[in-house]
PDB file of C-alpha atoms in Angstrom:
ATOM      1  CA  ALA A  28       8.147 -77.927 256.022  1.00  0.00           C
ATOM      2  CA  GLN A  29      11.617 -78.296 255.481  1.00  0.00           C
ATOM      3  CA  ILE A  30      11.207 -76.896 251.978  1.00  0.00           C
ATOM      4  CA  ILE A  31       9.365 -73.453 253.283  1.00  0.00           C
ATOM      5  CA  LEU A  32      11.909 -72.811 256.506  1.00  0.00           C
ATOM      6  CA  SER A  33      15.010 -73.712 254.732  1.00  0.00           C
ATOM      7  CA  GLU A  34      13.706 -70.966 251.669  1.00  0.00           C
ATOM      8  CA  SER A  35      12.915 -68.339 254.878  1.00  0.00           C
ATOM      9  CA  THR A  36      15.248 -66.330 256.306  1.00  0.00           C
ATOM     10  CA  LEU A  37      15.250 -67.754 259.731  1.00  0.00           C
ATOM     11  CA  ASP A  38      18.738 -69.375 261.084  1.00  0.00           C
ATOM     12  CA  ASN A  39      18.397 -73.019 261.079  1.00  0.00           C
ATOM     13  CA  LYS A  40      19.651 -73.087 264.699  1.00  0.00           C
ATOM     14  CA  GLN A  41      16.100 -71.576 265.411  1.00  0.00           C
ATOM     15  CA  TRP A  42      14.086 -74.597 264.233  1.00  0.00           C
ATOM     16  CA  GLN A  43      14.453 -78.067 264.217  1.00  0.00           C
ATOM     17  CA  LEU A  44      12.528 -80.967 262.271  1.00  0.00           C
ATOM     18  CA  GLY A  45      10.764 -83.844 264.309  1.00  0.00           C
ATOM     19  CA  ALA A  46       8.930 -87.092 263.019  1.00  0.00           C
ATOM     20  CA  THR A  47       5.432 -85.056 263.441  1.00  0.00           C
ATOM     21  CA  LYS A  48       6.082 -81.745 264.614  1.00  0.00           C
ATOM     22  CA  ILE A  49       8.210 -79.454 263.671  1.00  0.00           C
ATOM     23  CA  PHE A  50      10.297 -77.280 267.258  1.00  0.00           C
ATOM     24  CA  ILE A  51      11.184 -73.954 267.270  1.00  0.00           C
ATOM     25  CA  ARG A  52      13.707 -72.583 269.797  1.00  0.00           C
ATOM     26  CA  HIS A  53      12.541 -68.989 270.174  1.00  0.00           C
ATOM     27  CA  PRO A  54       8.635 -67.902 270.631  1.00  0.00           C
ATOM     28  CA  GLU A  55      10.260 -64.167 268.433  1.00  0.00           C
ATOM     29  CA  SER A  56      11.019 -67.174 265.615  1.00  0.00           C
ATOM     30  CA  LEU A  57       7.417 -68.145 265.553  1.00  0.00           C
ATOM     31  CA  PHE A  58       6.133 -64.435 265.668  1.00  0.00           C
ATOM     32  CA  PHE A  59       8.186 -64.007 262.611  1.00  0.00           C
ATOM     33  CA  LEU A  60       7.011 -66.793 261.059  1.00  0.00           C
ATOM     34  CA  GLU A  61       3.023 -65.963 261.187  1.00  0.00           C
ATOM     35  CA  GLU A  62       4.577 -62.365 259.795  1.00  0.00           C
ATOM     36  CA  SER A  63       5.802 -63.878 256.955  1.00  0.00           C
ATOM     37  CA  LEU A  64       2.459 -65.709 255.981  1.00  0.00           C
ATOM     38  CA  GLU A  65       0.304 -62.638 256.527  1.00  0.00           C
ATOM     39  CA  ARG A  66       2.548 -60.809 254.584  1.00  0.00           C
ATOM     40  CA  HIS A  67       2.582 -63.953 251.782  1.00  0.00           C
ATOM     41  CA  ASP A  68      -1.008 -63.633 251.779  1.00  0.00           C
ATOM     42  CA  TYR A  69      -1.588 -60.297 251.215  1.00  0.00           C
ATOM     43  CA  ASP A  70       1.031 -60.164 248.224  1.00  0.00           C
ATOM     44  CA  ALA A  71      -0.646 -63.001 246.529  1.00  0.00           C
ATOM     45  CA  ALA A  72      -4.036 -61.558 247.447  1.00  0.00           C
ATOM     46  CA  MET A  73      -2.831 -58.084 246.105  1.00  0.00           C
ATOM     47  CA  LYS A  74      -1.488 -59.889 242.967  1.00  0.00           C
ATOM     48  CA  ILE A  75      -5.366 -61.879 242.476  1.00  0.00           C
ATOM     49  CA  GLN A  76      -6.858 -58.374 242.535  1.00  0.00           C
ATOM     50  CA  LYS A  77      -4.293 -56.970 239.993  1.00  0.00           C
ATOM     51  CA  VAL A  78      -5.083 -59.797 237.525  1.00  0.00           C
ATOM     52  CA  TYR A  79      -8.742 -59.262 237.878  1.00  0.00           C
ATOM     53  CA  ARG A  80      -8.679 -55.348 237.907  1.00  0.00           C
ATOM     54  CA  SER A  81      -7.028 -55.656 235.104  1.00  0.00           C
ATOM     55  CA  TRP A  82      -9.168 -58.367 233.379  1.00  0.00           C
ATOM     56  CA  VAL A  83     -12.534 -56.176 233.718  1.00  0.00           C
ATOM     57  CA  ALA A  84     -10.531 -53.250 232.750  1.00  0.00           C
ATOM     58  CA  LYS A  85      -9.594 -54.949 228.575  1.00  0.00           C
ATOM     59  CA  LYS A  86     -13.372 -56.258 228.746  1.00  0.00           C
ATOM     60  CA  HIS A  87     -14.810 -53.207 229.591  1.00  0.00           C
ATOM     61  CA  SER A  88     -12.612 -51.548 227.264  1.00  0.00           C
ATOM     62  CA  LEU A  89     -14.023 -54.053 223.863  1.00  0.00           C
ATOM     63  CA  GLU A  90     -17.530 -53.628 224.904  1.00  0.00           C
ATOM     64  CA  GLN A  91     -16.978 -49.891 225.429  1.00  0.00           C
ATOM     65  CA  ARG A  92     -15.369 -49.573 221.997  1.00  0.00           C
ATOM     66  CA  ALA A  93     -17.653 -51.843 220.022  1.00  0.00           C
ATOM     67  CA  ALA A  94     -20.834 -50.032 221.297  1.00  0.00           C
ATOM     68  CA  ALA A  95     -18.750 -46.433 220.804  1.00  0.00           C
ATOM     69  CA  ALA A  96     -18.213 -48.437 216.840  1.00  0.00           C
ATOM     70  CA  ASN A  97     -22.037 -49.202 216.597  1.00  0.00           C
ATOM     71  CA  LEU A  98     -23.033 -45.007 217.550  1.00  0.00           C
ATOM     72  CA  LEU A  99     -21.180 -43.704 213.970  1.00  0.00           C
ATOM     73  CA  LYS A 100     -22.069 -46.821 212.218  1.00  0.00           C
ATOM     74  CA  GLY A 101     -23.896 -45.638 209.146  1.00  0.00           C
ATOM     75  CA  LYS A 102     -24.722 -42.628 210.047  1.00  0.00           C
ATOM     76  CA  LYS A 103     -21.264 -40.890 209.645  1.00  0.00           C
ATOM     77  CA  ASP A 104     -18.015 -41.361 207.286  1.00  0.00           C
ATOM     78  CA  ARG A 105     -15.381 -42.404 208.978  1.00  0.00           C
ATOM     79  CA  ARG A 106     -11.992 -41.778 208.939  1.00  0.00           C
ATOM     80  CA  GLN A 107      -9.062 -44.360 208.011  1.00  0.00           C
ATOM     81  CA  GLU A 108      -7.839 -43.895 211.747  1.00  0.00           C
ATOM     82  CA  SER A 109     -10.644 -44.970 212.996  1.00  0.00           C
ATOM     83  CA  ASN A 110      -9.430 -48.889 211.906  1.00  0.00           C
ATOM     84  CA  ASN A 111      -6.546 -47.876 214.439  1.00  0.00           C
ATOM     85  CA  PRO A 112      -8.632 -48.373 217.877  1.00  0.00           C
ATOM     86  CA  GLN A 113      -7.061 -47.436 221.291  1.00  0.00           C
ATOM     87  CA  PHE A 114      -9.091 -46.373 223.861  1.00  0.00           C
ATOM     88  CA  VAL A 115      -6.921 -44.586 226.046  1.00  0.00           C
ATOM     89  CA  GLY A 116      -8.931 -42.186 228.550  1.00  0.00           C
ATOM     90  CA  ASP A 117      -6.418 -39.851 229.628  1.00  0.00           C
ATOM     91  CA  TYR A 118      -4.613 -38.198 226.764  1.00  0.00           C
ATOM     92  CA  MET A 119      -3.094 -35.431 228.363  1.00  0.00           C
ATOM     93  CA  SER A 120      -1.655 -36.457 231.990  1.00  0.00           C
ATOM     94  CA  TYR A 121      -4.611 -35.421 233.931  1.00  0.00           C
ATOM     95  CA  ASP A 122      -3.872 -38.114 236.826  1.00  0.00           C
ATOM     96  CA  LYS A 123      -1.023 -36.197 237.495  1.00  0.00           C
ATOM     97  CA  ASN A 124      -1.745 -32.919 236.488  1.00  0.00           C
ATOM     98  CA  TYR A 125      -2.825 -31.329 239.589  1.00  0.00           C
ATOM     99  CA  GLY A 126      -3.650 -27.608 238.714  1.00  0.00           C
ATOM    100  CA  LEU A 127      -5.756 -28.942 236.642  1.00  0.00           C
ATOM    101  CA  GLN A 128      -7.466 -31.420 238.933  1.00  0.00           C
ATOM    102  CA  ASP A 129      -7.585 -27.799 240.954  1.00  0.00           C
ATOM    103  CA  SER A 130      -9.593 -25.897 238.270  1.00  0.00           C
ATOM    104  CA  LEU A 131     -12.738 -28.365 239.131  1.00  0.00           C
ATOM    105  CA  GLY A 132     -12.398 -26.784 242.885  1.00  0.00           C
ATOM    106  CA  PRO A 133     -14.986 -28.981 245.004  1.00  0.00           C
ATOM    107  CA  ASN A 134     -15.817 -31.312 242.111  1.00  0.00           C
ATOM    108  CA  LYS A 135     -12.477 -32.191 241.975  1.00  0.00           C
ATOM    109  CA  ASP A 136     -12.967 -35.779 243.892  1.00  0.00           C
ATOM    110  CA  GLU A 137     -15.016 -36.747 241.108  1.00  0.00           C
ATOM    111  CA  ARG A 138     -13.485 -39.577 239.459  1.00  0.00           C
ATOM    112  CA  VAL A 139     -12.398 -38.680 235.599  1.00  0.00           C
ATOM    113  CA  VAL A 140     -12.826 -40.933 232.598  1.00  0.00           C
ATOM    114  CA  PHE A 141     -11.448 -39.029 229.738  1.00  0.00           C
ATOM    115  CA  ALA A 142      -9.375 -35.816 229.247  1.00  0.00           C
ATOM    116  CA  ASP A 143      -8.505 -34.030 226.236  1.00  0.00           C
ATOM    117  CA  GLN A 144      -7.595 -31.093 224.626  1.00  0.00           C
ATOM    118  CA  VAL A 145      -9.967 -30.022 221.930  1.00  0.00           C
ATOM    119  CA  VAL A 146     -10.822 -26.787 220.502  1.00  0.00           C
ATOM    120  CA  LYS A 147     -13.542 -25.004 221.359  1.00  0.00           C
ATOM    121  CA  ILE A 148     -15.298 -22.351 218.478  1.00  0.00           C
ATOM    122  CA  ASN A 149     -16.169 -19.401 220.490  1.00  0.00           C
ATOM    123  CA  ARG A 150     -19.697 -16.964 219.646  1.00  0.00           C
ATOM    124  CA  ARG A 151     -17.276 -15.031 216.997  1.00  0.00           C
ATOM    125  CA  MET A 152     -16.432 -18.017 215.307  1.00  0.00           C
ATOM    126  CA  LYS A 153     -13.114 -18.483 216.431  1.00  0.00           C
ATOM    127  CA  PRO A 154     -11.097 -21.114 217.844  1.00  0.00           C
ATOM    128  CA  GLU A 155      -9.634 -21.307 221.626  1.00  0.00           C
ATOM    129  CA  ARG A 156      -7.451 -24.342 223.162  1.00  0.00           C
ATOM    130  CA  ARG A 157      -9.356 -25.729 225.961  1.00  0.00           C
ATOM    131  CA  ASP A 158      -9.032 -28.892 228.343  1.00  0.00           C
ATOM    132  CA  LEU A 159     -12.544 -31.045 228.178  1.00  0.00           C
ATOM    133  CA  ILE A 160     -12.769 -33.504 231.225  1.00  0.00           C
ATOM    134  CA  VAL A 161     -15.279 -36.066 231.084  1.00  0.00           C
ATOM    135  CA  SER A 162     -16.029 -37.114 234.798  1.00  0.00           C
ATOM    136  CA  VAL A 163     -18.699 -39.861 235.959  1.00  0.00           C
ATOM    137  CA  GLU A 164     -21.056 -36.535 237.234  1.00  0.00           C
ATOM    138  CA  ALA A 165     -20.562 -33.914 234.146  1.00  0.00           C
ATOM    139  CA  VAL A 166     -18.178 -32.489 231.302  1.00  0.00           C
ATOM    140  CA  TYR A 167     -16.188 -29.438 232.121  1.00  0.00           C
ATOM    141  CA  LEU A 168     -14.154 -27.162 230.187  1.00  0.00           C
ATOM    142  CA  VAL A 169     -10.716 -25.789 231.778  1.00  0.00           C
ATOM    143  CA  MET A 170      -9.422 -22.534 230.119  1.00  0.00           C
ATOM    144  CA  ARG A 171      -5.679 -22.725 230.023  1.00  0.00           C
ATOM    145  CA  THR A 172      -3.051 -20.099 230.248  1.00  0.00           C
ATOM    146  CA  LYS A 173       1.096 -18.978 230.645  1.00  0.00           C
ATOM    147  CA  LYS A 174       1.829 -17.103 233.000  1.00  0.00           C
ATOM    148  CA  LEU A 175       5.443 -16.561 234.568  1.00  0.00           C
ATOM    149  CA  ASN A 176       6.439 -19.722 232.941  1.00  0.00           C
ATOM    150  CA  LYS A 177       3.830 -21.772 234.350  1.00  0.00           C
ATOM    151  CA  ASP A 178       0.335 -23.078 233.324  1.00  0.00           C
ATOM    152  CA  TRP A 179      -2.662 -21.293 235.252  1.00  0.00           C
ATOM    153  CA  TYR A 180      -5.890 -23.471 234.897  1.00  0.00           C
ATOM    154  CA  LYS A 181      -9.532 -21.815 235.252  1.00  0.00           C
ATOM    155  CA  LEU A 182     -12.676 -23.509 234.483  1.00  0.00           C
ATOM    156  CA  ILE A 183     -14.951 -21.551 232.341  1.00  0.00           C
ATOM    157  CA  ARG A 184     -18.034 -24.360 232.491  1.00  0.00           C
ATOM    158  CA  ARG A 185     -19.704 -27.798 233.834  1.00  0.00           C
ATOM    159  CA  ILE A 186     -22.227 -29.209 232.573  1.00  0.00           C
ATOM    160  CA  PRO A 187     -23.504 -31.820 234.321  1.00  0.00           C
ATOM    161  CA  LEU A 188     -24.242 -35.092 232.393  1.00  0.00           C
ATOM    162  CA  LYS A 189     -28.416 -34.917 233.585  1.00  0.00           C
ATOM    163  CA  ASP A 190     -28.428 -31.231 231.777  1.00  0.00           C
ATOM    164  CA  ILE A 191     -27.395 -32.609 228.379  1.00  0.00           C
ATOM    165  CA  ILE A 192     -30.468 -33.265 225.804  1.00  0.00           C
ATOM    166  CA  SER A 193     -28.571 -34.629 223.070  1.00  0.00           C
ATOM    167  CA  CYS A 194     -25.101 -34.134 220.550  1.00  0.00           C
ATOM    168  CA  SER A 195     -25.091 -33.386 217.438  1.00  0.00           C
ATOM    169  CA  LEU A 196     -22.345 -34.721 214.433  1.00  0.00           C
ATOM    170  CA  SER A 197     -22.136 -34.286 210.639  1.00  0.00           C
ATOM    171  CA  THR A 198     -22.565 -37.159 208.504  1.00  0.00           C
ATOM    172  CA  LEU A 199     -18.916 -36.817 207.058  1.00  0.00           C
ATOM    173  CA  LYS A 200     -15.283 -37.529 208.403  1.00  0.00           C
ATOM    174  CA  ASP A 201     -14.830 -33.877 210.445  1.00  0.00           C
ATOM    175  CA  ASN A 202     -14.721 -34.204 214.590  1.00  0.00           C
ATOM    176  CA  PHE A 203     -16.358 -31.849 215.268  1.00  0.00           C
ATOM    177  CA  VAL A 204     -19.723 -31.896 218.009  1.00  0.00           C
ATOM    178  CA  VAL A 205     -22.443 -29.510 219.035  1.00  0.00           C
ATOM    179  CA  ILE A 206     -23.345 -30.647 222.715  1.00  0.00           C
ATOM    180  CA  HIS A 207     -27.120 -29.205 223.211  1.00  0.00           C
ATOM    181  CA  CYS A 208     -27.376 -28.070 227.158  1.00  0.00           C
ATOM    182  CA  PRO A 209     -29.086 -25.388 229.080  1.00  0.00           C
ATOM    183  CA  PRO A 210     -28.231 -21.974 229.127  1.00  0.00           C
ATOM    184  CA  THR A 211     -26.029 -22.321 226.122  1.00  0.00           C
ATOM    185  CA  ASP A 212     -24.762 -24.773 223.570  1.00  0.00           C
ATOM    186  CA  ILE A 213     -21.144 -25.611 222.763  1.00  0.00           C
ATOM    187  CA  LEU A 214     -19.172 -26.434 219.767  1.00  0.00           C
ATOM    188  CA  ILE A 215     -16.405 -27.899 219.748  1.00  0.00           C
ATOM    189  CA  GLU A 216     -13.663 -30.399 217.595  1.00  0.00           C
ATOM    190  CA  CYS A 217     -12.296 -33.595 219.446  1.00  0.00           C
ATOM    191  CA  SER A 218     -10.018 -35.968 218.023  1.00  0.00           C
ATOM    192  CA  HIS A 219     -11.355 -38.271 219.767  1.00  0.00           C
ATOM    193  CA  LYS A 220     -14.914 -37.232 219.242  1.00  0.00           C
ATOM    194  CA  THR A 221     -15.672 -41.384 219.355  1.00  0.00           C
ATOM    195  CA  GLU A 222     -14.555 -42.302 222.677  1.00  0.00           C
ATOM    196  CA  MET A 223     -15.297 -39.088 224.444  1.00  0.00           C
ATOM    197  CA  LEU A 224     -19.290 -39.723 222.981  1.00  0.00           C
ATOM    198  CA  ALA A 225     -19.220 -43.271 224.002  1.00  0.00           C
ATOM    199  CA  VAL A 226     -18.204 -42.792 227.839  1.00  0.00           C
ATOM    200  CA  MET A 227     -20.439 -39.367 227.960  1.00  0.00           C
ATOM    201  CA  LEU A 228     -23.830 -41.572 226.844  1.00  0.00           C
ATOM    202  CA  GLU A 229     -22.730 -44.424 229.468  1.00  0.00           C
ATOM    203  CA  TYR A 230     -22.394 -42.594 232.644  1.00  0.00           C
ATOM    204  CA  CYS A 231     -25.582 -40.468 231.314  1.00  0.00           C
ATOM    205  CA  GLN A 232     -27.321 -43.847 230.552  1.00  0.00           C
ATOM    206  CA  LEU A 233     -25.980 -44.549 234.549  1.00  0.00           C
ATOM    207  CA  ASN A 234     -27.044 -42.081 236.269  1.00  0.00           C
ATOM    208  CA  THR A 235     -29.967 -40.537 235.275  1.00  0.00           C
ATOM    209  CA  GLY A 236     -31.477 -43.587 233.466  1.00  0.00           C
ATOM    210  CA  ARG A 237     -31.700 -42.154 230.136  1.00  0.00           C
ATOM    211  CA  ALA A 238     -29.314 -41.797 226.798  1.00  0.00           C
ATOM    212  CA  PHE A 239     -29.057 -38.216 225.167  1.00  0.00           C
ATOM    213  CA  VAL A 240     -29.870 -38.290 221.344  1.00  0.00           C
ATOM    214  CA  LEU A 241     -26.857 -37.778 218.966  1.00  0.00           C
ATOM    215  CA  ASN A 242     -28.661 -36.478 215.806  1.00  0.00           C
ATOM    216  CA  PHE A 243     -26.615 -36.436 212.456  1.00  0.00           C
ATOM    217  CA  ASN A 244     -27.210 -33.887 210.508  1.00  0.00           C
ATOM    218  CA  ASN A 245     -24.389 -31.219 207.985  1.00  0.00           C
ATOM    219  CA  SER A 246     -26.673 -28.116 208.869  1.00  0.00           C
ATOM    220  CA  ILE A 247     -26.531 -27.804 212.514  1.00  0.00           C
ATOM    221  CA  SER A 248     -28.661 -24.917 214.555  1.00  0.00           C
ATOM    222  CA  TYR A 249     -26.751 -24.103 217.849  1.00  0.00           C
ATOM    223  CA  SER A 250     -27.142 -21.566 220.589  1.00  0.00           C
ATOM    224  CA  ILE A 251     -24.905 -18.692 221.895  1.00  0.00           C
ATOM    225  CA  PRO A 252     -24.888 -16.628 224.751  1.00  0.00           C
ATOM    226  CA  GLY A 253     -27.136 -13.699 224.762  1.00  0.00           C
ATOM    227  CA  GLY A 254     -30.039 -15.829 223.416  1.00  0.00           C
ATOM    228  CA  ASP A 255     -28.838 -15.690 219.826  1.00  0.00           C
ATOM    229  CA  THR A 256     -27.965 -18.550 217.244  1.00  0.00           C
ATOM    230  CA  ARG A 257     -25.336 -19.904 214.867  1.00  0.00           C
ATOM    231  CA  GLN A 258     -25.473 -22.043 211.676  1.00  0.00           C
ATOM    232  CA  LEU A 259     -22.869 -25.164 210.626  1.00  0.00           C
ATOM    233  CA  ALA A 260     -23.037 -26.268 207.031  1.00  0.00           C
ATOM    234  CA  PHE A 261     -20.742 -29.208 206.637  1.00  0.00           C
ATOM    235  CA  THR A 262     -19.613 -29.776 202.440  1.00  0.00           C
ATOM    236  CA  GLN A 263     -17.733 -32.370 200.629  1.00  0.00           C
ATOM    237  CA  ASP A 264     -13.970 -31.100 199.543  1.00  0.00           C
ATOM    238  CA  PRO A 265     -11.879 -33.746 197.719  1.00  0.00           C
ATOM    239  CA  SER A 266      -8.925 -30.968 198.817  1.00  0.00           C
ATOM    240  CA  ALA A 267      -9.579 -30.599 202.116  1.00  0.00           C
ATOM    241  CA  GLN A 268      -7.761 -33.479 204.521  1.00  0.00           C
ATOM    242  CA  ARG A 269      -7.958 -31.424 206.637  1.00  0.00           C
ATOM    243  CA  PRO A 270     -10.755 -29.308 207.633  1.00  0.00           C
ATOM    244  CA  LYS A 271     -11.697 -25.972 206.050  1.00  0.00           C
ATOM    245  CA  LEU A 272     -13.460 -23.152 207.784  1.00  0.00           C
ATOM    246  CA  LYS A 273     -15.660 -20.600 206.439  1.00  0.00           C
ATOM    247  CA  LYS A 274     -17.667 -17.432 208.406  1.00  0.00           C
ATOM    248  CA  VAL A 275     -20.157 -15.838 206.241  1.00  0.00           C
ATOM    249  CA  GLY A 276     -22.629 -13.723 208.561  1.00  0.00           C
ATOM    250  CA  ARG A 277     -24.086 -16.393 210.958  1.00  0.00           C
ATOM    251  CA  THR A 278     -23.002 -19.639 209.486  1.00  0.00           C
ATOM    252  CA  LEU A 279     -19.501 -21.585 209.314  1.00  0.00           C
ATOM    253  CA  THR A 280     -19.312 -23.772 206.598  1.00  0.00           C
ATOM    254  CA  ILE A 281     -16.746 -26.983 207.118  1.00  0.00           C
ATOM    255  CA  SER A 282     -15.542 -28.092 204.139  1.00  0.00           C
ATOM    256  CA  ILE A 283     -13.538 -31.501 204.533  1.00  0.00           C
ATOM    257  CA  ALA A 284     -12.628 -34.465 202.383  1.00  0.00           C
ATOM    258  CA  PRO A 285     -14.318 -37.939 202.006  1.00  0.00           C
ATOM    259  CA  GLY A 286     -13.035 -40.388 204.391  1.00  0.00           C
ATOM    260  CA  ILE A 287     -14.013 -44.564 204.557  1.00  0.00           C
ATOM    261  CA  GLY A 288     -17.425 -44.500 204.207  1.00  0.00           C
ATOM    262  CA  LYS A 289     -20.283 -44.723 206.584  1.00  0.00           C
ATOM    263  CA  ASP A 290     -20.730 -48.766 206.709  1.00  0.00           C
ATOM    264  CA  ALA A 291     -17.329 -48.892 207.493  1.00  0.00           C
ATOM    265  CA  ASP A 292     -16.722 -51.907 210.207  1.00  0.00           C
ATOM    266  CA  THR A 293     -14.361 -50.680 213.052  1.00  0.00           C
ATOM    267  CA  ALA A 294     -16.104 -52.271 215.904  1.00  0.00           C
ATOM    268  CA  PRO A 295     -13.186 -54.503 217.514  1.00  0.00           C
ATOM    269  CA  ARG A 296     -13.062 -58.282 216.114  1.00  0.00           C
ATOM    270  CA  LEU A 297     -11.969 -60.841 218.971  1.00  0.00           C
ATOM    271  CA  THR A 298     -10.008 -64.240 218.905  1.00  0.00           C
ATOM    272  CA  VAL A 299     -10.492 -66.443 220.775  1.00  0.00           C
ATOM    273  CA  GLN A 300      -7.747 -66.820 223.683  1.00  0.00           C
ATOM    274  CA  VAL A 301      -6.761 -69.648 225.380  1.00  0.00           C
ATOM    275  CA  GLY A 302      -6.268 -70.168 229.043  1.00  0.00           C
ATOM    276  CA  GLY A 303      -9.389 -67.836 229.649  1.00  0.00           C
ATOM    277  CA  GLY A 304      -8.002 -64.707 229.157  1.00  0.00           C
ATOM    278  CA  VAL A 305      -9.748 -61.229 227.480  1.00  0.00           C
ATOM    279  CA  PRO A 306      -9.931 -62.256 223.984  1.00  0.00           C
ATOM    280  CA  LYS A 307      -7.807 -59.512 222.431  1.00  0.00           C
ATOM    281  CA  PRO A 308      -8.597 -57.085 219.707  1.00  0.00           C
ATOM    282  CA  VAL A 309      -7.501 -57.769 216.075  1.00  0.00           C
ATOM    283  CA  GLY A 310     -10.077 -55.402 214.200  1.00  0.00           C
ATOM    284  CA  GLY A 311     -10.949 -51.800 214.084  1.00  0.00           C
ATOM    285  CA  GLY A 312     -12.690 -50.520 216.819  1.00  0.00           C
ATOM    286  CA  GLY A 313     -14.677 -46.962 218.106  1.00  0.00           C
ATOM    287  CA  GLY A 314     -12.102 -44.916 216.782  1.00  0.00           C
ATOM    288  CA  GLY A 315      -7.991 -44.198 216.535  1.00  0.00           C
ATOM    289  CA  ILE A 316      -5.423 -41.618 218.656  1.00  0.00           C
ATOM    290  CA  GLY A 317      -3.068 -39.332 218.025  1.00  0.00           C
ATOM    291  CA  GLY A 318      -3.283 -36.915 214.632  1.00  0.00           C
ATOM    292  CA  GLY A 319      -5.991 -38.976 213.095  1.00  0.00           C
ATOM    293  CA  GLY A 320      -9.140 -38.820 215.163  1.00  0.00           C
ATOM    294  CA  MET A 321     -12.375 -41.058 215.715  1.00  0.00           C
TER     295      MET A 321
END
């Protein structure tokens, strides 16, 4: 008791130790001590909650990366960068971009679990830069334009996760994904496709009790506005370290160099951590970040 009182900001003249009791000179000093105790308890509780939330987040990230790696293993060629796993979730500071948040309109309060810039291939098979956002309820595509040195955002499409029928990918190491959903499909190139698909599958399962199908084929057909269809054809080209796109009629041919193989083990490998902490990954994961891809 003496140590606690001496380390407090309470003047030494405001208290005195007895044989079995502490004597406080003024009631205000007692109120101050009670308030200090409540503040200390609150700070301690916040610290415990912060550590626990961090533990839960790291544990969930490890589980998510392991599940993501299994999605593509044996089905799709992987990049070298897939052995450097980092699931960030927000790749464009969505939480600080209020203009982008406002573009979601009445749905802007939905919890966002993934945000990244992607390339959308339009109906004329031309690339367009788009912001892709995945919330716990839906997938959003947002167009970004610059006027008077200011970014402006316009929501192009909202796809509820429950409406996604399937997603199609090639068996090569490219980053193209076709999202099959009514009324028309969407073709995008996303460098963090593994994380994106893992998040979409997780929350689709939570919301609907089902997971949409993942198809792997080097010939993919998808629908476009107007009731028409387009065809994707994927081929290997050792010289194409970056995808080469060639349009012929209604077919878009995409050539890409070989990767590290379909059976590459990119699941996170764990080390045993003393003290009951979260094991840290020492190996690969579902994919990489930056200029590589997953």
